[in-house]
Amino acid sequence: REEEWDYSNTKRLEVAKRYVESIDEGNRAEWRDRILEFSKTESDDLATFPVYYEFLAYLAEQKPDLALELVRDHEARMRPFLIPLISGLRASEHGADLEEIVKRWIAEGTHLVAIAKSLFKGSAQRLDTLSAVVARAAELDDRDAISIAMGMAASLHGEGAQRAKAVFMQGLRA
């Protein structure tokens, strides 16, 4: 049958969402271990992981306790996948907990690129975070983080966030 051979990302995303929805207290540890195992896969081409990224973002939004555990207790393993976890957690009931972690990372000068990239959705209200990334990246001479943050600011400005111009200019000066 034709539909059995449909391996499109649409179907994969539907299945990924069902997996997230199936997570409960009885299988939470098993899913945590699976996610940690899956996250061992290394690739320079993040396009390899689009469904996994969506899975993690949805997980973070729908199962924020598990996502916070992954971010807090398994930061090194989850480093390549922080962007979707941060994005999803921002949309969850634990957004304030995430912001405390992000503030700590900025102070430590860690994960600046991931923080900046995580601001691609609905981020006009988080220009202060983007500005803090630029400031810390400038202190560390982290040109990659500055460049990414400038790109995010330009994108947000293009979407109508007028204050984003100031963040872009901050990065340009840095």
PDB file of C-alpha atoms in Angstrom:
ATOM      1  CA  ARG A   1       0.000   0.000   0.000  1.00  0.00           C
ATOM      2  CA  GLU A   2       1.186   3.467  -0.936  1.00  0.00           C
ATOM      3  CA  GLU A   3       0.790   5.088   2.508  1.00  0.00           C
ATOM      4  CA  GLU A   4       3.043   2.448   4.058  1.00  0.00           C
ATOM      5  CA  TRP A   5       5.866   3.823   1.947  1.00  0.00           C
ATOM      6  CA  ASP A   6       5.274   7.459   2.898  1.00  0.00           C
ATOM      7  CA  TYR A   7       8.336   8.300   4.954  1.00  0.00           C
ATOM      8  CA  SER A   8       7.961  12.039   4.615  1.00  0.00           C
ATOM      9  CA  ASN A   9       8.949  14.355   7.423  1.00  0.00           C
ATOM     10  CA  THR A  10       5.260  15.117   7.942  1.00  0.00           C
ATOM     11  CA  LYS A  11       4.594  11.513   8.949  1.00  0.00           C
ATOM     12  CA  ARG A  12       7.784  11.384  10.987  1.00  0.00           C
ATOM     13  CA  LEU A  13       6.785  14.542  12.851  1.00  0.00           C
ATOM     14  CA  GLU A  14       3.361  13.080  13.615  1.00  0.00           C
ATOM     15  CA  VAL A  15       4.991   9.958  15.025  1.00  0.00           C
ATOM     16  CA  ALA A  16       7.527  12.031  16.985  1.00  0.00           C
ATOM     17  CA  LYS A  17       4.680  13.984  18.607  1.00  0.00           C
ATOM     18  CA  ARG A  18       2.910  10.745  19.512  1.00  0.00           C
ATOM     19  CA  TYR A  19       6.127   9.505  21.124  1.00  0.00           C
ATOM     20  CA  VAL A  20       6.307  12.668  23.235  1.00  0.00           C
ATOM     21  CA  GLU A  21       2.661  12.339  24.198  1.00  0.00           C
ATOM     22  CA  SER A  22       3.264   8.734  25.268  1.00  0.00           C
ATOM     23  CA  ILE A  23       5.899   9.729  27.835  1.00  0.00           C
ATOM     24  CA  ASP A  24       4.674   9.357  31.391  1.00  0.00           C
ATOM     25  CA  GLU A  25       6.168   8.669  34.827  1.00  0.00           C
ATOM     26  CA  GLY A  26       6.297   4.961  34.066  1.00  0.00           C
ATOM     27  CA  ASN A  27       8.552   5.310  31.005  1.00  0.00           C
ATOM     28  CA  ARG A  28      10.196   8.696  31.630  1.00  0.00           C
ATOM     29  CA  ALA A  29      13.583   7.225  32.637  1.00  0.00           C
ATOM     30  CA  GLU A  30      13.555   4.944  29.595  1.00  0.00           C
ATOM     31  CA  TRP A  31      12.885   7.934  27.310  1.00  0.00           C
ATOM     32  CA  ARG A  32      15.572  10.021  29.034  1.00  0.00           C
ATOM     33  CA  ASP A  33      18.082   7.239  28.421  1.00  0.00           C
ATOM     34  CA  ARG A  34      16.967   6.908  24.796  1.00  0.00           C
ATOM     35  CA  ILE A  35      17.324  10.630  24.209  1.00  0.00           C
ATOM     36  CA  LEU A  36      20.792  10.628  25.760  1.00  0.00           C
ATOM     37  CA  GLU A  37      21.752   7.680  23.541  1.00  0.00           C
ATOM     38  CA  PHE A  38      20.295   9.290  20.400  1.00  0.00           C
ATOM     39  CA  SER A  39      22.124  12.508  21.244  1.00  0.00           C
ATOM     40  CA  LYS A  40      25.489  10.762  21.029  1.00  0.00           C
ATOM     41  CA  THR A  41      25.182  10.872  17.243  1.00  0.00           C
ATOM     42  CA  GLU A  42      27.555  13.487  15.904  1.00  0.00           C
ATOM     43  CA  SER A  43      27.171  15.380  12.667  1.00  0.00           C
ATOM     44  CA  ASP A  44      28.503  18.604  11.246  1.00  0.00           C
ATOM     45  CA  ASP A  45      25.330  18.814   9.185  1.00  0.00           C
ATOM     46  CA  LEU A  46      22.458  19.665  11.508  1.00  0.00           C
ATOM     47  CA  ALA A  47      20.091  19.137   8.593  1.00  0.00           C
ATOM     48  CA  THR A  48      20.561  15.465   9.484  1.00  0.00           C
ATOM     49  CA  PHE A  49      18.350  15.993  12.529  1.00  0.00           C
ATOM     50  CA  PRO A  50      15.265  18.051  11.541  1.00  0.00           C
ATOM     51  CA  VAL A  51      12.719  15.605  12.954  1.00  0.00           C
ATOM     52  CA  TYR A  52      14.800  15.048  16.098  1.00  0.00           C
ATOM     53  CA  TYR A  53      15.011  18.826  16.564  1.00  0.00           C
ATOM     54  CA  GLU A  54      11.228  19.110  16.313  1.00  0.00           C
ATOM     55  CA  PHE A  55      10.844  16.140  18.654  1.00  0.00           C
ATOM     56  CA  LEU A  56      13.069  17.841  21.264  1.00  0.00           C
ATOM     57  CA  ALA A  57      11.322  21.212  20.912  1.00  0.00           C
ATOM     58  CA  TYR A  58       7.918  19.549  21.349  1.00  0.00           C
ATOM     59  CA  LEU A  59       9.264  17.472  24.244  1.00  0.00           C
ATOM     60  CA  ALA A  60      10.537  20.614  25.960  1.00  0.00           C
ATOM     61  CA  GLU A  61       7.187  22.323  25.541  1.00  0.00           C
ATOM     62  CA  GLN A  62       5.030  19.352  26.556  1.00  0.00           C
ATOM     63  CA  LYS A  63       7.322  17.566  29.043  1.00  0.00           C
ATOM     64  CA  PRO A  64       9.359  20.444  30.469  1.00  0.00           C
ATOM     65  CA  ASP A  65      10.464  18.576  33.600  1.00  0.00           C
ATOM     66  CA  LEU A  66      12.265  16.010  31.459  1.00  0.00           C
ATOM     67  CA  ALA A  67      13.695  18.719  29.189  1.00  0.00           C
ATOM     68  CA  LEU A  68      14.999  20.679  32.183  1.00  0.00           C
ATOM     69  CA  GLU A  69      16.661  17.519  33.472  1.00  0.00           C
ATOM     70  CA  LEU A  70      18.339  17.039  30.100  1.00  0.00           C
ATOM     71  CA  VAL A  71      19.562  20.642  30.063  1.00  0.00           C
ATOM     72  CA  ARG A  72      20.657  20.784  33.707  1.00  0.00           C
ATOM     73  CA  ASP A  73      22.059  17.310  34.320  1.00  0.00           C
ATOM     74  CA  HIS A  74      23.236  16.350  30.829  1.00  0.00           C
ATOM     75  CA  GLU A  75      24.326  19.711  29.433  1.00  0.00           C
ATOM     76  CA  ALA A  76      27.470  18.379  27.740  1.00  0.00           C
ATOM     77  CA  ARG A  77      25.668  15.514  25.978  1.00  0.00           C
ATOM     78  CA  MET A  78      22.775  17.742  24.923  1.00  0.00           C
ATOM     79  CA  ARG A  79      25.003  20.633  23.754  1.00  0.00           C
ATOM     80  CA  PRO A  80      24.373  20.009  20.026  1.00  0.00           C
ATOM     81  CA  PHE A  81      20.632  20.006  20.707  1.00  0.00           C
ATOM     82  CA  LEU A  82      20.264  22.946  23.077  1.00  0.00           C
ATOM     83  CA  ILE A  83      18.561  25.152  20.479  1.00  0.00           C
ATOM     84  CA  PRO A  84      15.316  23.143  20.263  1.00  0.00           C
ATOM     85  CA  LEU A  85      15.332  22.450  24.008  1.00  0.00           C
ATOM     86  CA  ILE A  86      15.718  26.149  24.817  1.00  0.00           C
ATOM     87  CA  SER A  87      13.044  27.111  22.289  1.00  0.00           C
ATOM     88  CA  GLY A  88      10.577  24.568  23.602  1.00  0.00           C
ATOM     89  CA  LEU A  89      11.241  25.344  27.248  1.00  0.00           C
ATOM     90  CA  ARG A  90      10.604  29.037  26.605  1.00  0.00           C
ATOM     91  CA  ALA A  91       7.102  28.100  25.457  1.00  0.00           C
ATOM     92  CA  SER A  92       6.523  25.841  28.474  1.00  0.00           C
ATOM     93  CA  GLU A  93       5.436  26.376  32.053  1.00  0.00           C
ATOM     94  CA  HIS A  94       9.144  26.344  33.007  1.00  0.00           C
ATOM     95  CA  GLY A  95      10.150  29.343  30.916  1.00  0.00           C
ATOM     96  CA  ALA A  96      11.311  31.236  34.021  1.00  0.00           C
ATOM     97  CA  ASP A  97      13.528  28.312  35.081  1.00  0.00           C
ATOM     98  CA  LEU A  98      15.063  28.290  31.626  1.00  0.00           C
ATOM     99  CA  GLU A  99      15.764  32.024  31.726  1.00  0.00           C
ATOM    100  CA  GLU A 100      17.776  31.522  34.937  1.00  0.00           C
ATOM    101  CA  ILE A 101      19.860  28.884  33.171  1.00  0.00           C
ATOM    102  CA  VAL A 102      20.329  31.163  30.147  1.00  0.00           C
ATOM    103  CA  LYS A 103      21.470  34.023  32.407  1.00  0.00           C
ATOM    104  CA  ARG A 104      24.023  31.691  34.029  1.00  0.00           C
ATOM    105  CA  TRP A 105      25.293  30.525  30.633  1.00  0.00           C
ATOM    106  CA  ILE A 106      25.680  34.114  29.451  1.00  0.00           C
ATOM    107  CA  ALA A 107      27.613  35.005  32.615  1.00  0.00           C
ATOM    108  CA  GLU A 108      29.814  31.920  32.094  1.00  0.00           C
ATOM    109  CA  GLY A 109      30.197  32.725  28.396  1.00  0.00           C
ATOM    110  CA  THR A 110      28.895  29.295  27.386  1.00  0.00           C
ATOM    111  CA  HIS A 111      26.409  28.281  24.693  1.00  0.00           C
ATOM    112  CA  LEU A 112      26.171  31.851  23.357  1.00  0.00           C
ATOM    113  CA  VAL A 113      25.585  30.726  19.768  1.00  0.00           C
ATOM    114  CA  ALA A 114      22.842  28.298  20.866  1.00  0.00           C
ATOM    115  CA  ILE A 115      21.171  31.012  22.946  1.00  0.00           C
ATOM    116  CA  ALA A 116      21.221  33.442  20.022  1.00  0.00           C
ATOM    117  CA  LYS A 117      19.944  30.830  17.552  1.00  0.00           C
ATOM    118  CA  SER A 118      17.170  29.796  19.929  1.00  0.00           C
ATOM    119  CA  LEU A 119      15.672  33.271  19.585  1.00  0.00           C
ATOM    120  CA  PHE A 120      14.415  32.662  16.041  1.00  0.00           C
ATOM    121  CA  LYS A 121      10.765  32.241  17.080  1.00  0.00           C
ATOM    122  CA  GLY A 122       8.767  35.012  18.737  1.00  0.00           C
ATOM    123  CA  SER A 123      11.865  36.707  20.039  1.00  0.00           C
ATOM    124  CA  ALA A 124      11.127  40.401  19.714  1.00  0.00           C
ATOM    125  CA  GLN A 125      10.371  40.433  23.437  1.00  0.00           C
ATOM    126  CA  ARG A 126      13.776  38.841  24.172  1.00  0.00           C
ATOM    127  CA  LEU A 127      15.984  41.513  22.676  1.00  0.00           C
ATOM    128  CA  ASP A 128      17.534  42.074  26.104  1.00  0.00           C
ATOM    129  CA  THR A 129      18.772  38.479  26.049  1.00  0.00           C
ATOM    130  CA  LEU A 130      20.152  38.945  22.544  1.00  0.00           C
ATOM    131  CA  SER A 131      21.864  42.153  23.645  1.00  0.00           C
ATOM    132  CA  ALA A 132      23.378  40.334  26.645  1.00  0.00           C
ATOM    133  CA  VAL A 133      24.712  37.644  24.284  1.00  0.00           C
ATOM    134  CA  VAL A 134      26.353  40.320  22.128  1.00  0.00           C
ATOM    135  CA  ALA A 135      27.875  42.046  25.167  1.00  0.00           C
ATOM    136  CA  ARG A 136      29.293  38.830  26.618  1.00  0.00           C
ATOM    137  CA  ALA A 137      30.505  37.618  23.230  1.00  0.00           C
ATOM    138  CA  ALA A 138      32.289  40.954  22.746  1.00  0.00           C
ATOM    139  CA  GLU A 139      34.033  40.538  26.104  1.00  0.00           C
ATOM    140  CA  LEU A 140      35.178  37.068  25.039  1.00  0.00           C
ATOM    141  CA  ASP A 141      35.955  38.085  21.444  1.00  0.00           C
ATOM    142  CA  ASP A 142      33.535  35.366  20.322  1.00  0.00           C
ATOM    143  CA  ARG A 143      32.951  36.554  16.770  1.00  0.00           C
ATOM    144  CA  ASP A 144      30.761  33.583  15.866  1.00  0.00           C
ATOM    145  CA  ALA A 145      28.276  34.427  18.624  1.00  0.00           C
ATOM    146  CA  ILE A 146      28.348  38.117  17.677  1.00  0.00           C
ATOM    147  CA  SER A 147      27.718  37.283  14.020  1.00  0.00           C
ATOM    148  CA  ILE A 148      24.837  34.915  14.811  1.00  0.00           C
ATOM    149  CA  ALA A 149      23.294  37.457  17.205  1.00  0.00           C
ATOM    150  CA  MET A 150      23.570  40.175  14.557  1.00  0.00           C
ATOM    151  CA  GLY A 151      21.840  37.897  12.065  1.00  0.00           C
ATOM    152  CA  MET A 152      19.041  37.270  14.553  1.00  0.00           C
ATOM    153  CA  ALA A 153      18.734  41.012  15.207  1.00  0.00           C
ATOM    154  CA  ALA A 154      18.557  41.730  11.465  1.00  0.00           C
ATOM    155  CA  SER A 155      15.894  39.053  11.043  1.00  0.00           C
ATOM    156  CA  LEU A 156      13.853  40.420  13.951  1.00  0.00           C
ATOM    157  CA  HIS A 157      14.183  43.954  12.601  1.00  0.00           C
ATOM    158  CA  GLY A 158      12.904  42.685   9.258  1.00  0.00           C
ATOM    159  CA  GLU A 159       9.879  41.300  11.101  1.00  0.00           C
ATOM    160  CA  GLY A 160       9.142  44.733  12.562  1.00  0.00           C
ATOM    161  CA  ALA A 161      11.034  44.721  15.874  1.00  0.00           C
ATOM    162  CA  GLN A 162      12.442  48.247  15.705  1.00  0.00           C
ATOM    163  CA  ARG A 163      14.592  47.826  18.840  1.00  0.00           C
ATOM    164  CA  ALA A 164      16.494  45.036  17.111  1.00  0.00           C
ATOM    165  CA  LYS A 165      18.412  47.673  15.147  1.00  0.00           C
ATOM    166  CA  ALA A 166      20.148  48.761  18.360  1.00  0.00           C
ATOM    167  CA  VAL A 167      21.242  45.164  19.047  1.00  0.00           C
ATOM    168  CA  PHE A 168      22.535  44.846  15.486  1.00  0.00           C
ATOM    169  CA  MET A 169      24.508  48.068  15.852  1.00  0.00           C
ATOM    170  CA  GLN A 170      25.869  46.870  19.214  1.00  0.00           C
ATOM    171  CA  GLY A 171      27.183  43.797  17.447  1.00  0.00           C
ATOM    172  CA  LEU A 172      28.618  45.855  14.610  1.00  0.00           C
ATOM    173  CA  ARG A 173      30.495  48.042  17.079  1.00  0.00           C
ATOM    174  CA  ALA A 174      31.816  44.956  18.854  1.00  0.00           C
TER     175      ALA A 174
END
